[in-house]
Coordinates of C-alpha atoms in Angstrom, one line a residue:
Chain A
Q634 CA 0.0 0.1 -0.2
V635 CA 1.6 3.2 -1.1
R636 CA 1.5 6.0 1.7
L637 CA 2.6 9.6 1.5
Q638 CA 3.5 12.0 4.4
E639 CA 4.5 15.6 4.2
S640 CA 6.7 17.4 6.6
G641 CA 8.4 20.6 7.0
P642 CA 8.2 23.9 9.2
G643 CA 4.6 25.2 9.8
L644 CA 5.6 29.3 10.3
V645 CA 7.5 30.8 7.7
K646 CA 8.4 34.4 7.7
P647 CA 7.2 36.7 4.6
S648 CA 9.9 37.0 1.8
Q649 CA 11.6 33.7 3.2
T650 CA 11.5 30.2 1.5
L651 CA 9.1 27.3 2.4
S652 CA 10.7 23.8 1.9
L653 CA 8.5 21.0 2.5
T654 CA 9.3 17.4 2.0
C655 CA 7.0 14.1 1.0
S656 CA 8.1 11.0 2.4
V657 CA 7.0 7.8 0.2
S658 CA 6.3 4.3 1.6
G659 CA 5.5 1.4 -0.6
H660 CA 6.7 2.6 -3.8
L661 CA 10.0 3.8 -5.2
I662 CA 9.6 7.3 -6.6
N663 CA 12.0 6.5 -9.1
S664 CA 10.2 3.7 -10.6
G665 CA 7.1 3.4 -13.0
S666 CA 5.3 5.8 -15.2
V667 CA 4.6 7.9 -12.1
H668 CA 4.7 11.7 -11.6
W669 CA 4.3 13.0 -7.8
S670 CA 2.7 15.9 -7.2
W671 CA 2.6 19.4 -4.7
I672 CA -1.1 20.4 -4.6
R673 CA -2.3 23.4 -1.9
Q674 CA -5.1 24.8 -0.6
P675 CA -5.2 27.9 0.9
A676 CA -7.9 28.3 3.6
G677 CA -11.7 28.7 2.4
K678 CA -10.7 28.6 -1.1
G679 CA -9.9 25.7 -3.6
L680 CA -7.2 23.3 -4.4
E681 CA -4.3 24.4 -7.0
W682 CA -1.9 22.4 -8.4
V683 CA 1.6 23.8 -7.9
G684 CA 3.8 21.2 -9.6
R685 CA 5.3 18.0 -9.9
I686 CA 8.3 15.7 -10.7
Y687 CA 8.3 12.9 -12.9
S688 CA 10.0 9.2 -11.6
G689 CA 12.6 10.0 -14.6
G690 CA 13.2 13.3 -12.6
T691 CA 11.6 15.9 -15.3
A692 CA 9.7 18.5 -13.3
S693 CA 6.8 20.8 -14.4
Y694 CA 4.8 23.6 -12.6
N695 CA 2.0 25.7 -12.4
P696 CA 2.8 28.5 -14.8
S697 CA 1.4 31.1 -12.0
L698 CA 4.3 29.7 -9.7
K699 CA 6.5 28.9 -12.0
S700 CA 9.4 31.5 -11.3
R701 CA 9.2 30.4 -7.7
V702 CA 8.7 26.8 -7.3
T703 CA 11.2 24.0 -7.6
V704 CA 10.0 20.0 -7.2
S705 CA 13.1 17.8 -6.6
M706 CA 13.4 14.2 -5.8
S707 CA 15.7 12.4 -3.3
T708 CA 15.8 8.7 -4.6
S709 CA 18.1 7.6 -1.6
K710 CA 15.4 8.7 0.9
N711 CA 12.3 7.5 -1.1
Q712 CA 11.5 11.5 -1.0
F713 CA 10.4 14.4 -3.0
S714 CA 10.5 17.8 -1.9
L715 CA 8.7 21.3 -2.6
T716 CA 10.6 24.5 -2.3
L717 CA 8.8 27.9 -2.7
N718 CA 10.9 31.2 -2.7
S719 CA 9.8 34.7 -1.6
V720 CA 6.9 33.5 0.2
T721 CA 3.6 36.0 1.0
A722 CA 0.6 35.5 3.1
A723 CA -1.3 34.4 -0.1
D724 CA 1.1 31.4 0.2
T725 CA -0.6 30.3 3.4
A726 CA -2.2 26.9 2.7
M727 CA -2.4 23.6 3.5
Y728 CA -0.2 21.6 1.2
Y729 CA -1.0 18.2 -0.1
C730 CA 2.1 15.9 -1.8
A731 CA -0.1 13.2 -4.0
K732 CA 0.9 10.2 -6.4
N733 CA 0.3 11.1 -10.0
P734 CA 0.4 7.7 -12.2
D735 CA 0.8 9.3 -15.9
S736 CA -1.8 6.9 -17.8
W737 CA -4.5 8.1 -15.2
E738 CA -4.0 11.7 -15.3
A739 CA -5.2 12.0 -11.8
F740 CA -4.1 12.2 -8.3
D741 CA -4.7 8.3 -6.6
V742 CA -2.9 8.7 -3.0
W743 CA -2.2 11.8 -1.3
G744 CA -0.8 12.2 2.0
P745 CA -3.0 14.1 4.9
G746 CA -1.6 17.7 4.4
T747 CA 0.7 20.0 6.2
M748 CA -0.6 23.3 7.1
V749 CA 2.1 26.4 6.1
L750 CA 1.2 29.7 7.8
V751 CA 3.6 32.8 6.1
S752 CA 3.6 35.1 8.8
S753 CA 6.3 37.7 10.6
Chain B
Q1008 CA -5.4 29.5 -16.4
S1009 CA -8.6 29.9 -15.3
A1010 CA -10.3 27.6 -12.5
L1011 CA -13.3 25.3 -13.5
T1012 CA -16.8 25.9 -12.6
Q1013 CA -18.7 24.2 -10.1
P1014 CA -21.8 25.1 -8.1
A1015 CA -21.0 26.2 -4.4
S1016 CA -23.2 24.0 -3.1
V1017 CA -25.7 20.8 -3.7
S1018 CA -28.1 19.2 -1.2
G1019 CA -30.3 16.2 -0.9
S1020 CA -31.9 14.0 1.0
P1021 CA -30.6 10.5 2.2
G1022 CA -31.4 7.9 -0.7
Q1023 CA -31.7 10.9 -3.4
S1024 CA -29.6 11.5 -6.4
I1025 CA -27.6 14.5 -6.9
T1026 CA -25.6 16.2 -9.8
I1027 CA -22.6 18.3 -9.2
S1028 CA -21.4 19.9 -12.6
C1029 CA -17.9 20.7 -13.8
T1030 CA -17.6 23.8 -16.7
G1031 CA -14.3 23.7 -18.3
T1032 CA -13.4 25.1 -22.0
Y1033 CA -11.9 23.4 -25.1
N1034 CA -8.7 23.3 -24.0
D1035 CA -8.9 21.4 -20.8
I1036 CA -12.0 19.3 -20.4
G1037 CA -13.3 19.7 -24.0
A1038 CA -9.8 18.4 -25.3
Y1039 CA -9.1 15.6 -23.3
D1040 CA -10.8 12.3 -21.3
Y1041 CA -8.6 12.9 -18.2
V1042 CA -11.3 14.4 -15.8
S1043 CA -11.0 13.3 -11.8
W1044 CA -13.2 14.2 -9.1
Y1045 CA -11.9 14.2 -5.6
Q1046 CA -13.9 13.9 -2.1
L1047 CA -12.6 15.9 0.4
H1048 CA -13.3 15.5 4.4
P1049 CA -11.8 18.1 7.2
G1050 CA -8.7 16.6 8.7
K1051 CA -8.4 13.6 6.3
A1052 CA -6.7 13.1 3.0
P1053 CA -8.3 13.8 -0.3
K1054 CA -9.8 10.5 -1.8
L1055 CA -9.7 10.2 -5.6
I1056 CA -13.4 9.0 -6.2
I1057 CA -13.3 8.9 -10.4
F1058 CA -10.5 9.4 -13.0
E1059 CA -10.5 9.7 -16.7
V1060 CA -14.1 11.0 -16.7
S1061 CA -16.1 7.9 -15.5
H1062 CA -14.0 5.2 -14.0
R1063 CA -14.3 4.6 -10.3
P1064 CA -11.0 3.5 -8.4
S1065 CA -11.3 0.3 -6.8
G1066 CA -12.9 0.5 -3.2
V1067 CA -15.0 3.5 -4.1
S1068 CA -18.7 3.1 -4.1
Y1069 CA -20.7 2.2 -7.4
R1070 CA -23.0 5.4 -6.1
F1071 CA -20.9 7.3 -7.6
S1072 CA -20.5 7.9 -11.4
G1073 CA -18.8 10.3 -13.9
S1074 CA -19.9 11.8 -17.2
K1075 CA -18.7 14.5 -19.9
S1076 CA -20.4 16.1 -22.5
A1077 CA -18.4 19.0 -24.5
N1078 CA -16.9 21.1 -22.0
T1079 CA -18.8 20.1 -18.8
A1080 CA -18.2 17.1 -16.8
T1081 CA -20.6 15.7 -14.3
L1082 CA -20.2 13.8 -11.0
T1083 CA -23.5 11.9 -10.1
I1084 CA -23.9 10.4 -6.8
S1085 CA -26.9 8.4 -6.1
G1086 CA -29.0 7.0 -2.9
L1087 CA -26.8 9.7 -0.9
E1088 CA -25.5 9.0 2.6
A1089 CA -24.7 10.7 5.4
E1090 CA -21.1 10.1 5.1
D1091 CA -21.5 11.3 1.7
E1092 CA -21.3 15.0 2.9
G1093 CA -18.1 16.9 2.6
E1094 CA -16.2 19.0 -0.6
Y1095 CA -16.0 17.7 -3.9
Y1096 CA -13.7 19.0 -6.4
C1097 CA -12.9 18.2 -10.2
N1098 CA -10.0 18.2 -12.1
S1099 CA -8.7 18.3 -15.4
Y1100 CA -5.6 17.8 -17.6
A1101 CA -5.1 20.4 -19.7
G1102 CA -2.1 19.9 -21.7
S1103 CA 1.8 19.8 -21.1
N1104 CA 2.4 23.3 -20.7
S1105 CA 0.1 23.7 -17.3
P1106 CA -1.0 20.1 -16.8
Y1107 CA -3.7 20.1 -14.3
V1108 CA -6.9 22.8 -13.4
F1109 CA -8.8 22.1 -10.5
G1110 CA -12.6 23.1 -10.2
T1111 CA -14.0 25.7 -7.5
G1112 CA -15.3 23.0 -5.5
T1113 CA -18.6 22.1 -4.2
T1114 CA -20.0 21.4 -0.7
V1115 CA -22.3 18.7 -0.3
T1116 CA -24.9 18.6 2.4
V1117 CA -27.4 15.9 3.4
L1118 CA -30.3 16.8 4.8

């Protein structure tokens, strides 16, 4: 059974960098035709896809965030990570990581989410 | 890229059927058969309930069904149960440059 778990600081100061990690169990992140995605939900608002990385290492991003976001992976730790630079209050949200099979173009397994507050 | 349009809320009595629409454009829903639906409950991981327009993942109740016509996708929940209360989001693939767009979300209330 595939499981995902997000981790990272719950509080980030404005203009600083948000860094989150998703630990994956039950599936090697560098195997199969699978993308690994980050999705966020600001309080009271809808879901927003942030970015993803393919099992082969290629990343793609939401155009609205592309200049500030990086998704990377560590095969030795079976983790993938999100880095978001120059954060503002608008980046305050619940952040989810999700497994994203290439053939489905859907998110079939999600982590429980981690809340990030951007505040001084 | 604009969010897909969903009704803010839908309600029904136990045993009834409800539908949730998800309207996009010819660049997303109209272009690909990659519409998925998600159920969100507070404090729990979101759950995939429909993928590729009408396919149910293993373990998802047959009471959930999906369809698509032109630029609009629809989720139907039949035999409404109290546990179906929650938020529902649609999602569509929209091409390699900006792969995914979510809907605005719908709150389902069981009366």
